[in-house]
Coordinates of C-alpha atoms in Angstrom, one line a residue:
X140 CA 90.4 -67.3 9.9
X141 CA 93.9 -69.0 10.5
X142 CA 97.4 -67.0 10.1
X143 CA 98.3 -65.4 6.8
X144 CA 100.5 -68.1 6.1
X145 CA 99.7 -71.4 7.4
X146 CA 98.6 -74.0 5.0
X147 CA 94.9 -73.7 4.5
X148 CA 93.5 -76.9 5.1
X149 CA 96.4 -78.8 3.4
X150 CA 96.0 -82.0 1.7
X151 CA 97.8 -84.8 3.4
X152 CA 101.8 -85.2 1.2
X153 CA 101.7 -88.6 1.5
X154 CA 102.9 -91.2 -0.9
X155 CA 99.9 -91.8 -3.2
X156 CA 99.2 -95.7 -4.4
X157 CA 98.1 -97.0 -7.2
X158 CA 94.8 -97.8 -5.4
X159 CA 94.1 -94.2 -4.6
X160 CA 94.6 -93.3 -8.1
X161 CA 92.7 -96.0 -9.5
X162 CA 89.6 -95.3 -6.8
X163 CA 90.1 -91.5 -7.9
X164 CA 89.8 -91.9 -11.6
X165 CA 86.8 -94.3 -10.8
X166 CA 84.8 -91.3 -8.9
X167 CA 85.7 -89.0 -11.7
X168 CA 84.9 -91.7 -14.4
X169 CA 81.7 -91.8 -12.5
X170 CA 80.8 -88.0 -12.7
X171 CA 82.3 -88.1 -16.4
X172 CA 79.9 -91.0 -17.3
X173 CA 77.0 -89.4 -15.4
X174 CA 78.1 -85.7 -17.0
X175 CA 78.3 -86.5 -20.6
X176 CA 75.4 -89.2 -20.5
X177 CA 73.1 -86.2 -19.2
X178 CA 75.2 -83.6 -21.4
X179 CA 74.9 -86.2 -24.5
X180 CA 70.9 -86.7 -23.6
X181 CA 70.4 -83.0 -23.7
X182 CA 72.4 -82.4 -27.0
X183 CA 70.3 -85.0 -29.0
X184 CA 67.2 -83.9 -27.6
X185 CA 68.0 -80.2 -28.3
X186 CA 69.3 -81.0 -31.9
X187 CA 65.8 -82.4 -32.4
X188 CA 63.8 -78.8 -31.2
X189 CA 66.7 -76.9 -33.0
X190 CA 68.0 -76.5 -36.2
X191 CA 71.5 -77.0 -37.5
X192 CA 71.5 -72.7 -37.7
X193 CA 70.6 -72.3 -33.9
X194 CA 73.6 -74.5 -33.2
X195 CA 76.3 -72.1 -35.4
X196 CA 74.8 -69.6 -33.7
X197 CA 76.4 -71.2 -30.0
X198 CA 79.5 -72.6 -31.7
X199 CA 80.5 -69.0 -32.5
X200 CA 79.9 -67.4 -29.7
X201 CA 81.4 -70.2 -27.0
X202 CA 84.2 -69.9 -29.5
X203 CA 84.7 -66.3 -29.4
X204 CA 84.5 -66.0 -25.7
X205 CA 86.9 -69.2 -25.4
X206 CA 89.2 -67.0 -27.2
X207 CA 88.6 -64.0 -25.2
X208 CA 89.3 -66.2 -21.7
X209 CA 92.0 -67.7 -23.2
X210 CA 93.9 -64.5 -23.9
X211 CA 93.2 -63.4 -20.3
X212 CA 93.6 -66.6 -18.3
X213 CA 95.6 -67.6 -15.5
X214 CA 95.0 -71.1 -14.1
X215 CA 95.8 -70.4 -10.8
X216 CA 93.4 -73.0 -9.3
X217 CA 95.5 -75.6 -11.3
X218 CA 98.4 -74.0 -8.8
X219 CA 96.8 -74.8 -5.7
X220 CA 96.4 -78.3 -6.7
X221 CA 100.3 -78.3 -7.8
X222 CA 101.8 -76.3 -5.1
X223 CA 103.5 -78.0 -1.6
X224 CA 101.0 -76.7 1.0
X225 CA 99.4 -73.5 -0.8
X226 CA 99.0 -71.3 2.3
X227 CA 95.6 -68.8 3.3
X228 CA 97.0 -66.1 1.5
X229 CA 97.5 -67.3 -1.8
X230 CA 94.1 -69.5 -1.8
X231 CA 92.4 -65.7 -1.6
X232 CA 95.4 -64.4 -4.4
X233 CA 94.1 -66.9 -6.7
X234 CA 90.1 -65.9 -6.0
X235 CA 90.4 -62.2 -6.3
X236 CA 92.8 -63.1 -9.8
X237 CA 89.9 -65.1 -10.8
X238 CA 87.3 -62.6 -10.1
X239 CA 89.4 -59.7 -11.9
X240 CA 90.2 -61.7 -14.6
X241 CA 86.2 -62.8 -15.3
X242 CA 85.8 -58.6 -15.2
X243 CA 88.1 -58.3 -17.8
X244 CA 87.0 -60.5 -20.1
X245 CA 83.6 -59.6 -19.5
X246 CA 84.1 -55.9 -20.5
X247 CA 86.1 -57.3 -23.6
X248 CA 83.2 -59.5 -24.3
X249 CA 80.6 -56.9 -24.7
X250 CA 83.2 -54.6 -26.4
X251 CA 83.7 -57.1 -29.1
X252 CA 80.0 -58.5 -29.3
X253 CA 79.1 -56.5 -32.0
X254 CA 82.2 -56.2 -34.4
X255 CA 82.1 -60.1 -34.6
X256 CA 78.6 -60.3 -35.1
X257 CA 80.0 -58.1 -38.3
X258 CA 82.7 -60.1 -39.6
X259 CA 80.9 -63.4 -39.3
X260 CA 77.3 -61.7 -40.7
X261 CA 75.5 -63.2 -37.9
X262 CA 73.6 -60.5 -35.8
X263 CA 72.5 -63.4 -33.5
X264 CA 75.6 -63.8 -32.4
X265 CA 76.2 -60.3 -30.5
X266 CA 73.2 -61.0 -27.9
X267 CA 74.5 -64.3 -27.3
X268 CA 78.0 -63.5 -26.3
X269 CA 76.9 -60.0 -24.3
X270 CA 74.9 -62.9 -22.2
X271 CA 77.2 -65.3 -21.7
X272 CA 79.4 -62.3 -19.7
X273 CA 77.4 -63.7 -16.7
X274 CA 78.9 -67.3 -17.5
X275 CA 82.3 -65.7 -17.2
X276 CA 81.2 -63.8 -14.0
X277 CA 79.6 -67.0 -12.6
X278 CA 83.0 -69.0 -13.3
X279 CA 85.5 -66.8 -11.7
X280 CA 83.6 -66.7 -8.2
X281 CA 84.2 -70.7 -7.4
X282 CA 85.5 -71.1 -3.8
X283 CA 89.5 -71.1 -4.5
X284 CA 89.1 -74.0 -1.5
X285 CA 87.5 -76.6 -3.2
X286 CA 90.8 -77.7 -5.1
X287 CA 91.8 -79.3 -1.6
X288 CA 89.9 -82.3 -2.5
X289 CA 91.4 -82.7 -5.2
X290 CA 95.0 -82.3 -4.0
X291 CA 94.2 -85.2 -1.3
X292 CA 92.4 -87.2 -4.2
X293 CA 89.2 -86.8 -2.8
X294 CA 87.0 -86.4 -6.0
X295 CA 83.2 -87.3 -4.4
X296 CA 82.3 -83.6 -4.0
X297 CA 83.8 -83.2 -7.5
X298 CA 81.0 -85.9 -8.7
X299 CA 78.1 -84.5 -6.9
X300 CA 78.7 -81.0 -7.7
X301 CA 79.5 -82.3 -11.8
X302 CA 76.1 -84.3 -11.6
X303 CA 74.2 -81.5 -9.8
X304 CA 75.2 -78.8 -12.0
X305 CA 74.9 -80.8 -15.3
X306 CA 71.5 -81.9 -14.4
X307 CA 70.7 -78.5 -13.8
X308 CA 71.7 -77.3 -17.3
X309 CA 70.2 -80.0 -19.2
X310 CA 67.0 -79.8 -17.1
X311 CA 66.8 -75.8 -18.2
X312 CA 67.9 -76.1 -21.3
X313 CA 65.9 -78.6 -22.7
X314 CA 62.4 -76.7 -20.7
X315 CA 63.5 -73.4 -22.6
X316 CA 64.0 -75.1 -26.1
X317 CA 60.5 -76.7 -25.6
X318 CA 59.1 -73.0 -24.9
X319 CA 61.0 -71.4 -27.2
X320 CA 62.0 -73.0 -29.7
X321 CA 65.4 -71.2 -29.7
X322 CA 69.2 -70.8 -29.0
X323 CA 68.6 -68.9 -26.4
X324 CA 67.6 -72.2 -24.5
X325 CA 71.4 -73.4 -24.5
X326 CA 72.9 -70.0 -22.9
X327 CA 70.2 -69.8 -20.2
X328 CA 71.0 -73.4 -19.7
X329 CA 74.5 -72.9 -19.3
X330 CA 74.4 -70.0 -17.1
X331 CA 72.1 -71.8 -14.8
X332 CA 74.1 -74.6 -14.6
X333 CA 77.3 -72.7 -13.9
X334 CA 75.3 -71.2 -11.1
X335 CA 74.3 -74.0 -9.6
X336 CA 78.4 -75.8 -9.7
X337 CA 79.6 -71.8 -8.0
X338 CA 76.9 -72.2 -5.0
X339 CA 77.8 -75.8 -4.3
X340 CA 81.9 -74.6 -4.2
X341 CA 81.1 -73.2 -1.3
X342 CA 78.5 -75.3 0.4
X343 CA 80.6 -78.2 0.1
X344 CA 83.8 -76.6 1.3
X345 CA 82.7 -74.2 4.6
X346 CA 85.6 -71.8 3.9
X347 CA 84.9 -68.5 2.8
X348 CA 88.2 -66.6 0.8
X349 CA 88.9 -62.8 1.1
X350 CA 90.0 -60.4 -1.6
X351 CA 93.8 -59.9 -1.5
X352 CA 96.5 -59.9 -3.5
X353 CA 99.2 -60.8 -0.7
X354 CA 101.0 -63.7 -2.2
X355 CA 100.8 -64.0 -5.9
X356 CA 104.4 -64.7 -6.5
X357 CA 104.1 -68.6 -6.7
X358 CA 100.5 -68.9 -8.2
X359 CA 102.2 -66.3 -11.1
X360 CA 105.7 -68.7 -11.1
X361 CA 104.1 -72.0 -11.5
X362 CA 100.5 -70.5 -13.8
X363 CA 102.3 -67.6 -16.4
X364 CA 103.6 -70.5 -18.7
X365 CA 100.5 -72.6 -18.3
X366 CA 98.5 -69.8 -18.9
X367 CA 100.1 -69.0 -22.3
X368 CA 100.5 -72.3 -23.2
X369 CA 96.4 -72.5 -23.1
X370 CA 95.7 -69.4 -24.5
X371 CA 97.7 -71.3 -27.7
X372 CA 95.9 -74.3 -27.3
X373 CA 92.6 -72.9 -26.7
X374 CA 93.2 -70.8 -29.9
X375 CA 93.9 -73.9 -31.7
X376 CA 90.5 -75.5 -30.8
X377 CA 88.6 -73.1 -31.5
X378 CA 90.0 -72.4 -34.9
X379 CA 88.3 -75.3 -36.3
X380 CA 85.2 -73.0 -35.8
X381 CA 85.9 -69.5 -36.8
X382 CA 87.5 -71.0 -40.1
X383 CA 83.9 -73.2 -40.5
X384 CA 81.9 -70.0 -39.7
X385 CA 83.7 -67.8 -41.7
X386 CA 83.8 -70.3 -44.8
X387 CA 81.1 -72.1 -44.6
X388 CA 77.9 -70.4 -43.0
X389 CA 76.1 -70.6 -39.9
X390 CA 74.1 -73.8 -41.0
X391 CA 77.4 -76.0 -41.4
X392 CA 79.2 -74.4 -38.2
X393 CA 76.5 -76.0 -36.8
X394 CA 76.8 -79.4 -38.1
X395 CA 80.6 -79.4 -37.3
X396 CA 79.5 -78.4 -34.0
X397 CA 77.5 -81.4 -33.1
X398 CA 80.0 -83.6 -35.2
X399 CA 82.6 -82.5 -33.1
X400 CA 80.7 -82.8 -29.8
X401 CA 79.4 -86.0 -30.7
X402 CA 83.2 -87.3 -31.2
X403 CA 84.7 -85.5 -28.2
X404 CA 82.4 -86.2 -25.9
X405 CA 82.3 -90.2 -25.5
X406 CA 86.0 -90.0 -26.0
X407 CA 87.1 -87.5 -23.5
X408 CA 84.7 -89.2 -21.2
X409 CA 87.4 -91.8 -21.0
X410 CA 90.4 -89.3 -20.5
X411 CA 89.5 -86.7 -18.1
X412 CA 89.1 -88.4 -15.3
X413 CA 92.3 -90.1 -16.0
X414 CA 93.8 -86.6 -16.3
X415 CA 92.5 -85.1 -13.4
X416 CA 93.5 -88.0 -11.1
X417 CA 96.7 -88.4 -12.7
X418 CA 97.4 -84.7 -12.3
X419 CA 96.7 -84.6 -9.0
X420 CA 98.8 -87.9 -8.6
X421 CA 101.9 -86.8 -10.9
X422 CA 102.6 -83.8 -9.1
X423 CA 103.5 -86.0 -5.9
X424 CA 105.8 -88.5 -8.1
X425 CA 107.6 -85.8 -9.8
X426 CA 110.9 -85.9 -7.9
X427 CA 111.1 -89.6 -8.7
X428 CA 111.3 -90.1 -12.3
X429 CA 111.7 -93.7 -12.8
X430 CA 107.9 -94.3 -10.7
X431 CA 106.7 -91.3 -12.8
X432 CA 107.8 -92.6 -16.1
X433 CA 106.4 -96.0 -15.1
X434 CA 103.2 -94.4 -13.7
X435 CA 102.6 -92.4 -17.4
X436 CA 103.3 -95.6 -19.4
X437 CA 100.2 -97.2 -17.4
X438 CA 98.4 -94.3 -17.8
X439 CA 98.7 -94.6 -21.8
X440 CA 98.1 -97.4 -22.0
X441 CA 95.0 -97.4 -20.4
X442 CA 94.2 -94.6 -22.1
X443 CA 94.8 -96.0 -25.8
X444 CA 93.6 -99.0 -24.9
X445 CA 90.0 -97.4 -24.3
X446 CA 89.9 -94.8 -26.4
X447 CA 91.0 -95.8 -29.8
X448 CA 88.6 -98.5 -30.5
X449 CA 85.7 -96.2 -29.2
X450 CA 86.8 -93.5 -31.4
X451 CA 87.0 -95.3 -34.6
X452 CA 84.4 -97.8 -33.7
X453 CA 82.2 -94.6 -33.6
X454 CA 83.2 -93.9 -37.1
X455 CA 82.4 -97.2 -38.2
X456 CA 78.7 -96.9 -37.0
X457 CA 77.9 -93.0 -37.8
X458 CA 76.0 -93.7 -40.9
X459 CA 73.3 -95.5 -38.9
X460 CA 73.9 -93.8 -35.6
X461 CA 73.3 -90.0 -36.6
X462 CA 70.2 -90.4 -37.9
X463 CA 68.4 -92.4 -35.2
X464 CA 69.9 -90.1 -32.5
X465 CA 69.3 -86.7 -34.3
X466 CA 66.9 -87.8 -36.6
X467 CA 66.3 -85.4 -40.4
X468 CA 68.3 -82.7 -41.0
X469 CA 72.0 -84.0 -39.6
X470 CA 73.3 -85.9 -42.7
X471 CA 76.6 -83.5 -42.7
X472 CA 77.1 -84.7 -39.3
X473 CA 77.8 -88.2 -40.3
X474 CA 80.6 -87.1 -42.7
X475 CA 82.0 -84.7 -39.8
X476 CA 81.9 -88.1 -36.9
X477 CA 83.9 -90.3 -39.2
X478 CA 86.4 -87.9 -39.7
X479 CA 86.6 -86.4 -36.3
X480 CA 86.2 -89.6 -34.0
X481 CA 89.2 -91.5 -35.4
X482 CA 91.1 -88.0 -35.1
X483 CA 89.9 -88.0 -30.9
X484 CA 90.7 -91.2 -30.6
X485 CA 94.5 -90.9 -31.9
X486 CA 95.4 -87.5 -30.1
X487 CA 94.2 -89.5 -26.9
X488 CA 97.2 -91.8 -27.2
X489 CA 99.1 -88.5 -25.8
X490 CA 96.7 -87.4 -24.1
X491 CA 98.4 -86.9 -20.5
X492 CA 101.0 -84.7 -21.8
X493 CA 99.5 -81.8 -20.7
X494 CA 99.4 -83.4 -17.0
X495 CA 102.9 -84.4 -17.2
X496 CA 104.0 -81.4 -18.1
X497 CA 102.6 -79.1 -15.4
X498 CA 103.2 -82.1 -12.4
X499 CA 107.1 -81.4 -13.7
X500 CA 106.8 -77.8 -13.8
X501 CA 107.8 -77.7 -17.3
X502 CA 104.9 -75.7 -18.6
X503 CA 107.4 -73.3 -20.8
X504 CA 107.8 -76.8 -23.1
X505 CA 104.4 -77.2 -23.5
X506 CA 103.5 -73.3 -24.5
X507 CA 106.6 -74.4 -27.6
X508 CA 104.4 -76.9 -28.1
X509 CA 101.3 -75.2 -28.7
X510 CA 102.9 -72.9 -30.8
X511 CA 104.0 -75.5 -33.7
X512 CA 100.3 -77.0 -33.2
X513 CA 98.5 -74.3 -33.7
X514 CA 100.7 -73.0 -36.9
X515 CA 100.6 -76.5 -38.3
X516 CA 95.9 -77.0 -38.1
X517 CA 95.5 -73.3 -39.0
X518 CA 97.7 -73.3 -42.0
X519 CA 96.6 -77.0 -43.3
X520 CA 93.2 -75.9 -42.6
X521 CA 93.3 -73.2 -44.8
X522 CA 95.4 -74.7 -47.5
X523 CA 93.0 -77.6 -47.1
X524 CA 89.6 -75.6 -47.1
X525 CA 91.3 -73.6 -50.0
X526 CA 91.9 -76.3 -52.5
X527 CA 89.2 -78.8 -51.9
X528 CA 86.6 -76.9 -49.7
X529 CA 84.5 -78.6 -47.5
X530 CA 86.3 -82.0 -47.8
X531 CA 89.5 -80.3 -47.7
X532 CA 88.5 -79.1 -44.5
X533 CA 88.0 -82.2 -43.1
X534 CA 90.9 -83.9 -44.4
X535 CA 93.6 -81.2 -43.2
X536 CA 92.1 -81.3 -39.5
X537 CA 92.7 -85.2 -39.8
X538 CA 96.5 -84.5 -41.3
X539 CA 97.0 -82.0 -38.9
X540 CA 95.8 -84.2 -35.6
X541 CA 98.3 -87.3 -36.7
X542 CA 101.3 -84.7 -36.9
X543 CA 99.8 -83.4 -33.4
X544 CA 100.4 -86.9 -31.9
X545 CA 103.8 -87.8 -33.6
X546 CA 104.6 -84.1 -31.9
X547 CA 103.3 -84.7 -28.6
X548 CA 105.6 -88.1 -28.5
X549 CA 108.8 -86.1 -29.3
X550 CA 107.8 -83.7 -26.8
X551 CA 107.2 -86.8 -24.0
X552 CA 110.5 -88.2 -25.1
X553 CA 111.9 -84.9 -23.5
X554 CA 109.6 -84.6 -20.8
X555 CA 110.6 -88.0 -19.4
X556 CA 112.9 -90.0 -21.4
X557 CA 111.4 -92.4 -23.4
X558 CA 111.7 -92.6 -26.9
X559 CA 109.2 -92.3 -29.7
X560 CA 109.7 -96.1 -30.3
X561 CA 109.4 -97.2 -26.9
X562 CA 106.1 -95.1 -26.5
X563 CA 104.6 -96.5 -29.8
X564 CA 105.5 -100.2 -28.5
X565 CA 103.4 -99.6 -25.2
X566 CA 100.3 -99.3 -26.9
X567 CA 101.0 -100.9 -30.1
X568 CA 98.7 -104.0 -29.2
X569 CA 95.9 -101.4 -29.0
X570 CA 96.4 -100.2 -32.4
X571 CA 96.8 -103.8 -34.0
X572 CA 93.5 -104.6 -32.4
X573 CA 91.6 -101.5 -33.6
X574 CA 92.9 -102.6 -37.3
X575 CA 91.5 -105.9 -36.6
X576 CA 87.9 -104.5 -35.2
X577 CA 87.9 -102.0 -38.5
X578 CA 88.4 -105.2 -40.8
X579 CA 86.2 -107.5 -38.8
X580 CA 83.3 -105.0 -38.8
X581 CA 83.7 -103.9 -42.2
X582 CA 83.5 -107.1 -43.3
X583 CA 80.0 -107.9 -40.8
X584 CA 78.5 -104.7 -42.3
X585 CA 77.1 -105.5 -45.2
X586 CA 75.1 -108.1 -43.6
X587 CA 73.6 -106.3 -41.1
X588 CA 72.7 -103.4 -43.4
X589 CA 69.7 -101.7 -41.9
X590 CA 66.0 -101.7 -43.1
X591 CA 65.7 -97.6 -42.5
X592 CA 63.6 -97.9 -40.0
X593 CA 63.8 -97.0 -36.6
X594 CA 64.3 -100.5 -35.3
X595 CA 66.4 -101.9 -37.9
X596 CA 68.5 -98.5 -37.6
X597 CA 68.7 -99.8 -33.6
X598 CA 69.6 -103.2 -34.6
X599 CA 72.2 -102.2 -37.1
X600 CA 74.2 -100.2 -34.1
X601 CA 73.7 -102.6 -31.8
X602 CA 75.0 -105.6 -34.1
X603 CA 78.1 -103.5 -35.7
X604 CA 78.7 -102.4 -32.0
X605 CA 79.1 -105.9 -30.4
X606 CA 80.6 -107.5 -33.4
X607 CA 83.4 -104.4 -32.7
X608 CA 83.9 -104.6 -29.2
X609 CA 84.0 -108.7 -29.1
X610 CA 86.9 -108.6 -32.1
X611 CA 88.8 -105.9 -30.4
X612 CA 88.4 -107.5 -26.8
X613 CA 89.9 -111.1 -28.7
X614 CA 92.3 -109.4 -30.8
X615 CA 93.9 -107.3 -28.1
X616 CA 93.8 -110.7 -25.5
X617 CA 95.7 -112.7 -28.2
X618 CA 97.9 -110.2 -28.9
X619 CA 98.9 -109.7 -25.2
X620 CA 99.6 -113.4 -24.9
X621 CA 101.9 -113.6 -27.8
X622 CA 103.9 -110.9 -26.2
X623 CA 104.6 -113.1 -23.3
X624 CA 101.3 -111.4 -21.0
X625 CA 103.4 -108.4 -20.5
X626 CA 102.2 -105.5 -17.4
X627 CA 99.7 -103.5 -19.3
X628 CA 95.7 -103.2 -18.7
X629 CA 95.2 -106.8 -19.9
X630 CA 96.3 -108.0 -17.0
X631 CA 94.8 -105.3 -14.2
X632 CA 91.5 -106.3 -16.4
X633 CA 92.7 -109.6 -15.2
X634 CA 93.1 -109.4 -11.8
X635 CA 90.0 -107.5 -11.7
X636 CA 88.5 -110.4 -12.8
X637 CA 90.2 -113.1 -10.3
X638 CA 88.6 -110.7 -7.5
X639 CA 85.0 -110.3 -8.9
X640 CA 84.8 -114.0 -9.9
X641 CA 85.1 -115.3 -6.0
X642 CA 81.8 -113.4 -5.6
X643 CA 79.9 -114.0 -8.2
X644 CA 80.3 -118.0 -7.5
X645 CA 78.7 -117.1 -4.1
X646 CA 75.1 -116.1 -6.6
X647 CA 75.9 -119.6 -8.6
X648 CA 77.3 -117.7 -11.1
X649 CA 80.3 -119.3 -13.0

């Protein structure tokens, strides 16, 4: 065990290139792709054993105990990545805060179980959450020293343990389902593969921490904003649940659900590795603000540039595309996707702000943020759900998410200067050439209107998903040579390109 306060194996402070950025965000993409392809297998296969009910069932009770972590969390793991060479001492603060905290919440958990099974009049619901107090317990033992890879960019143990414990779930999950026939198959899932991500924590990173609480005073300095700020804006995701449940019934909950998950997840694919890396990457650009700026601007870019057309080409192809992946029973969902996939899609053009934020230690600014969020979806989601119902519903959480972005740009024009204009103008080609994609394969759809079977169902997606991607790719490539080829992914796509081509002429390949 080294001295009580030397830096536990510190990550190297040196300046971080693009490169390293780029290479981290590729191993994270990596994990993210392999992560939400296995997560996204498992969902369709279990939405085909289950029934729309077993699903409300889950989105309750993850909802509740989000909630419940929320209220008690403390993201002190995000503080060892952020902090200048965290030292022995506070690596085994933030542990034994972790592992109290988890306690907590688990005692509030079963307290609570029952009450909310009440309120909601789904008795399911209280075995599911008393359960799921292992998932908490599971969580907060993670070896505190496996965030030095990520604070030296080093992300490969971050894949293998994401692959390994995903695989893990799915793998349980899906074998329980098949037995059972029940919900019970995605909370033993889960709990397994939280398990299996805790044991590899520590038999990827040989350092064992201690229990103390010796050195909390920076982990507390740099985490009690953040933590408040995600207690708001973990109580403004899950709102979009408890207001379903409580309105709508367990058999819809479940349809917005897998609506919602089948949105989020191919979109958010895309932006969390970005946001991890960048993270990782903005906290050692944060004394220069003129590379940071310029480093975000990239960032959104990229990010727009990716996300958008996925998230509202999704839209365009959920009639079709529910069906054939979760076959009778799902129709609801298709509504849900075309509302909620554009909705992902926009909110990513802000994404980062949350990394930006904490890299500049100005996590009191985002916990204002979260406030005015979280008032604006609950209220419209009430008024909406009050006046129209179900539609209602949708269309306020769609309202609300456009306000959400045109917030998070006022709040990035504080954070670092640039104004809502300028921000808008840095991905603006993006948005042209999603309007272009949305007319092009309106206009293709009617011709390639599916037969209803299986196959044509397949062709459909496949045709409306190529004729998307092909219009968007042309449209965006004009449009970035009209503007005079400006720096922006078009042309790191570009050079990409002028390095791969060398090689592939080597195969004959032209």
């Amino acid at each position: 065990m080294t001295s009580d306060q030397s830096p536990a194996a510190p990550a190297p402070e040196q300046e971080v290139s693009s490169r390293q950025v780029l290479r981290a965000a590729a191993w994270l993409g990596l994990a993210k792709i392999s992560s939400y392809g296995l997560g996204f297998a498992g969902t369709i296969i279990l939405a085909r054993i289950l029934v729309p009910e077993d699903f409300g069932v889950i989105a309750l009770a993850m909802a509740i105990m989000g909630i419940l972590a929320g209220l008690l969390d403390l993201p002190v793991t995000q503080a060892l990545i952020a902090l200048q060479s965290p030292t022995d001492d506070e690596f085994d603060t933030a542990w034994t805060i972790s592992i109290i905290r988890s306690i907590l919440v688990a005692l509030l958990l079963i307290a609570i179980a029952q009450p909310m099974a009440m309120i909601f009049n789904m008795p399911e619901v209280s075995g599911v959450i008393i359960a799921l107090t292992l998932n908490v317990m599971l969580f907060g033992l993670r070896n505190p020293y496996f965030e030095n890879f990520a604070r030296s960019l080093n992300f490969t143990w971050d894949v293998i343990t994401e692959i390994i414990s995903k695989t893990v779930q799915v793998i349980v999950s899906v074998s329980v389902a098949l037995i059972w026939k029940s919900y019970w198959a995605f909370v033993i899932g889960l709990i397994a593969g939280t398990l299996a991500a805790m044991i590899l924590t520590y038999l990827t990173y040989r350092k064992l921490p201690r229990l103390s609480l010796r050195s909390p005073k920076r982990l507390f300095d740099y985490s009690i904003w953040l933590g408040l700020s995600m207690i708001v804006s973990r109580l403004t995701a899950e709102s979009v649940n408890l207001i379903a449940g409580r309105r709508f019934g367990q058999g819809t909950l479940g349809q917005v659900h897998i609506g919602n998950k089948l949105s989020s997840d191919i979109s958010y694919l895309i932006l969390v590795p970005i946001m991890r890396s960048l993270f990782s990457a903005f906290s050692r650009l944060s004394d220069d603000i003129y590379r940071f700026r310029h480093a975000y601007l990239k960032a959104q870019s990229a990010t727009v540039a990716l996300a958008m057309p996925v998230g509202f080409g999704l839209a365009l192809v959920a009639d079709p595309l529910i069906p054939l992946l979760l076959g009778p029973g799902w129709e609801l969902a298709i509504v849900i996707v075309q509302f909620y996939a554009p909705c992902t899609g926009l909110l990513l053009a802000t994404g980062p702000i949350r990394s930006v934020a904490m890299a500049l230690s100005r996590t009191n600014l985002m916990l204002k943020r979260d406030v005015v969020v979280l008032v604006l979806q609950v209220s419209l989601l009430l008024l909406g759900t009050w006046l129209y119902d179900f539609i209602g519903f949708l269309a306020a959480y769609a309202v609300s998410t456009f306000i959400a972005t045109v917030i998070n740009l006022y709040f990035l024009k504080g954070l670092i200067q640039i104004s809502i204009v300028d921000q808008v103008k840095n991905f603006s080609r993006s948005i042209l050439a999603t309007a272009i994609m949305i007319g092009v394969v309106l206009a293709v759809r009617p011709m390639a209107e599916s037969s209803g079977t299986f196959f044509g169902d397949v062709l459909t997606v496949g045709v409306l998903s190529l004729t998307g991607a092909l219009a968007y790719a042309a449209a965006h490539t004009l449009l970035w040579i009209v503007s005079g080829r400006p720096e922006g992914i078009e042309r790191s796509v570009m050079n990409v390109a002028g390095k791969i081509k060398p090689k592939l002429a080597r195969f004959g390949i032209r």
